[in-house]
XYZ file of N, CA and C in Angstrom:
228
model
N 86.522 -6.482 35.930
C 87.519 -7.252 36.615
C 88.332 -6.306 37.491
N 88.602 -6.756 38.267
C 89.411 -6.125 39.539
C 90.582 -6.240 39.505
N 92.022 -5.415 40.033
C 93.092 -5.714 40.316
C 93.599 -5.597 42.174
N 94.984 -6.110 42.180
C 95.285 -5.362 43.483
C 96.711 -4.973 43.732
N 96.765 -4.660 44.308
C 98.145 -3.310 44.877
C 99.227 -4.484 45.556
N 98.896 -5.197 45.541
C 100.333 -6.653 46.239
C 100.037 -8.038 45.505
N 100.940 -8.851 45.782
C 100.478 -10.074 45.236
C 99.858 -11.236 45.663
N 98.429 -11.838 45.058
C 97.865 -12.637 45.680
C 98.221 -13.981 45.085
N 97.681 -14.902 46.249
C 97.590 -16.258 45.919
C 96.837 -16.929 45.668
N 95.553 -16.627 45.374
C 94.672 -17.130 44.870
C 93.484 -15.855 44.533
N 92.306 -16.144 43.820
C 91.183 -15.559 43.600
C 90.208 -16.187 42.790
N 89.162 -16.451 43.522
C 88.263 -17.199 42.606
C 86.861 -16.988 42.856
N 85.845 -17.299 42.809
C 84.317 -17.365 42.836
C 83.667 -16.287 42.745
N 84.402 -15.436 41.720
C 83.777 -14.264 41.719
C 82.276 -13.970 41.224
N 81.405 -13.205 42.251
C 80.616 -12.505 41.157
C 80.349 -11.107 41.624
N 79.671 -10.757 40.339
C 78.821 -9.492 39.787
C 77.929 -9.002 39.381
N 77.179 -8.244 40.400
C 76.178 -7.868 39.925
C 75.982 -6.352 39.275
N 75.607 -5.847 38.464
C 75.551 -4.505 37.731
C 74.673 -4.064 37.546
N 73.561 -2.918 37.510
C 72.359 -2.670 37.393
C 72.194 -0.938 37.329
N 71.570 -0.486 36.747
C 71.393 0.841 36.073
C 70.271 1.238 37.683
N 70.515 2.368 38.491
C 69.411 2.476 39.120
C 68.353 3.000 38.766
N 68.415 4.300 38.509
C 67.353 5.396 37.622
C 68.025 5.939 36.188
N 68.975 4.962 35.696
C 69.322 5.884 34.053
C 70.321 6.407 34.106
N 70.992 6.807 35.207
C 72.061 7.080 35.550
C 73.214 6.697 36.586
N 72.366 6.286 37.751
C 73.234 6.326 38.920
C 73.412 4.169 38.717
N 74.441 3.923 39.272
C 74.159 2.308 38.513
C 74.879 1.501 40.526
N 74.231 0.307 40.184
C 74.731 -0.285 41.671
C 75.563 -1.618 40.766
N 76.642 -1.637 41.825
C 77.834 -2.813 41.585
C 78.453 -3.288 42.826
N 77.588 -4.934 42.514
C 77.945 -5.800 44.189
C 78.932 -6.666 43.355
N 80.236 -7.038 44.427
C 80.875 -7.668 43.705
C 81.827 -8.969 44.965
N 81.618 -9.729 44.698
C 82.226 -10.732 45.776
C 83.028 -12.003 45.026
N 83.742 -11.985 45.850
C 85.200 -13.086 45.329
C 85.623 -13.577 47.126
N 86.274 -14.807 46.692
C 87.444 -15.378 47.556
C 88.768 -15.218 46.876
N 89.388 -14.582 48.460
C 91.294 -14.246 48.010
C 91.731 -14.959 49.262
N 93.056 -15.217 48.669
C 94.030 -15.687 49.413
C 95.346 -14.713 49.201
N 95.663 -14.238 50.466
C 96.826 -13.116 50.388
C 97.858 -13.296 51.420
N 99.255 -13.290 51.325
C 99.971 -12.941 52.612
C 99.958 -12.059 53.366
N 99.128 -10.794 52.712
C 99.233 -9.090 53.035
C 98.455 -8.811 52.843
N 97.717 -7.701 54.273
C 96.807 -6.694 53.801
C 97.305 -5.925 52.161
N 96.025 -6.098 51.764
C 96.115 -4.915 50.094
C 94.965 -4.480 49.509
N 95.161 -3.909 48.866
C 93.872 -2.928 48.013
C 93.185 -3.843 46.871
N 92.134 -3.786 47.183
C 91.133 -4.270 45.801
C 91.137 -3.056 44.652
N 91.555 -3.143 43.602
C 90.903 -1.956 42.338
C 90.620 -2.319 41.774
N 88.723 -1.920 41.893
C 87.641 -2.220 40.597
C 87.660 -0.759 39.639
N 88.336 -0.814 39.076
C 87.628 0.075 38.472
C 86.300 0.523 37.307
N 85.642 2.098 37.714
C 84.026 2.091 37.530
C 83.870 3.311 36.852
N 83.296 3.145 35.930
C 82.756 4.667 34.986
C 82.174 5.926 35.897
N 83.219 6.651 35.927
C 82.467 7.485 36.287
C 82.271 9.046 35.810
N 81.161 10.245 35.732
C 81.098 11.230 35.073
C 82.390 11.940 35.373
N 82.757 12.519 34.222
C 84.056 13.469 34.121
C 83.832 14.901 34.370
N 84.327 15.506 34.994
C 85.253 15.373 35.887
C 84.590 15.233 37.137
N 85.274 13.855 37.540
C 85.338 13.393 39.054
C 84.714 13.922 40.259
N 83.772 14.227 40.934
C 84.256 14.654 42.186
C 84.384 13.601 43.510
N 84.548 14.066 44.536
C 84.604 13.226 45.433
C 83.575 12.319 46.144
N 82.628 13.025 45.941
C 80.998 11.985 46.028
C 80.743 11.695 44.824
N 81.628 11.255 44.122
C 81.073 9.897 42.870
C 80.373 9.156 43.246
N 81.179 8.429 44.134
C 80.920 6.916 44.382
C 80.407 6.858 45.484
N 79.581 6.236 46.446
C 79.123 5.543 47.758
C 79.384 4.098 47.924
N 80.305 3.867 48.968
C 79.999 2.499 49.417
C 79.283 1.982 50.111
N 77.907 0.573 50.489
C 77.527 -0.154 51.290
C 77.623 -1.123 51.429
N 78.039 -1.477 52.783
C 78.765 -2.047 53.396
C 77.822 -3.303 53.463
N 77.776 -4.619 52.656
C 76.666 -6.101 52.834
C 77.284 -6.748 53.623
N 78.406 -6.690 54.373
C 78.904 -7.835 54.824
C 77.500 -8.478 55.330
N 76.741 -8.036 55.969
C 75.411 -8.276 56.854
C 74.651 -9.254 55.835
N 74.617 -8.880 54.592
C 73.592 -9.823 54.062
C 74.670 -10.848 52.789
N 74.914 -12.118 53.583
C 75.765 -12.965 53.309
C 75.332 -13.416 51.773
N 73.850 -13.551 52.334
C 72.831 -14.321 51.046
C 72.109 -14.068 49.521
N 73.499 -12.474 49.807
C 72.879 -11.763 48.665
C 72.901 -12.574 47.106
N 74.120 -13.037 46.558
C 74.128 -13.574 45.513
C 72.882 -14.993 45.986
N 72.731 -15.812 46.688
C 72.483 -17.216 46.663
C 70.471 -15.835 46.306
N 69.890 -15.150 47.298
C 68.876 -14.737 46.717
C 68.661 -13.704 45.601
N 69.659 -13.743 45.129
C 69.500 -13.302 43.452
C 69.618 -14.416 42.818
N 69.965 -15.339 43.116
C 69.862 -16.686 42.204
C 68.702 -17.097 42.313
N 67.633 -16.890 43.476
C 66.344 -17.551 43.375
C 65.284 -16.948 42.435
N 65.825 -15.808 42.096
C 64.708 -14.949 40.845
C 64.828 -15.815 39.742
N 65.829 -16.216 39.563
C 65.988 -16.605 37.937
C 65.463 -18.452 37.712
């Protein structure tokens, strides 16, 4: 579950996807509708090896593939 840095007015339809890539490295798609008065920060926070460095994490960017959850629903 996610938090954020101001206060929203709504949040709902969330989902999540989670998946181990090779045993270690793991992918997490995650999409919701918000309603906000204000730009603000999403915080998911995600396991990561201790101690930290700065290439933990990678983000990619799906805006492009809208249909991701609706074709993960067609596997099942």
């Amino acid at each position: 579950m996610c938090c954020f840095s101001r206060p929203v007015k709504f949040v709902g339809a969330t989902k999540i996807f989670a998946r181990f890539l090779d045993g270690a490295d793991q992918c997490v798609v995650y999409e919701m509708t918000i309603d906000a008065d204000q730009e603000l920060a999403m915080i998911l926070p995600i396991p990561v090896a201790q101690p930290a460095k700065d290439n933990a994490v990678s983000f990619i960017d799906l805006s492009g593939y809208a249909t991701f959850f609706q074709d993960l629903d067609k596997a099942f």
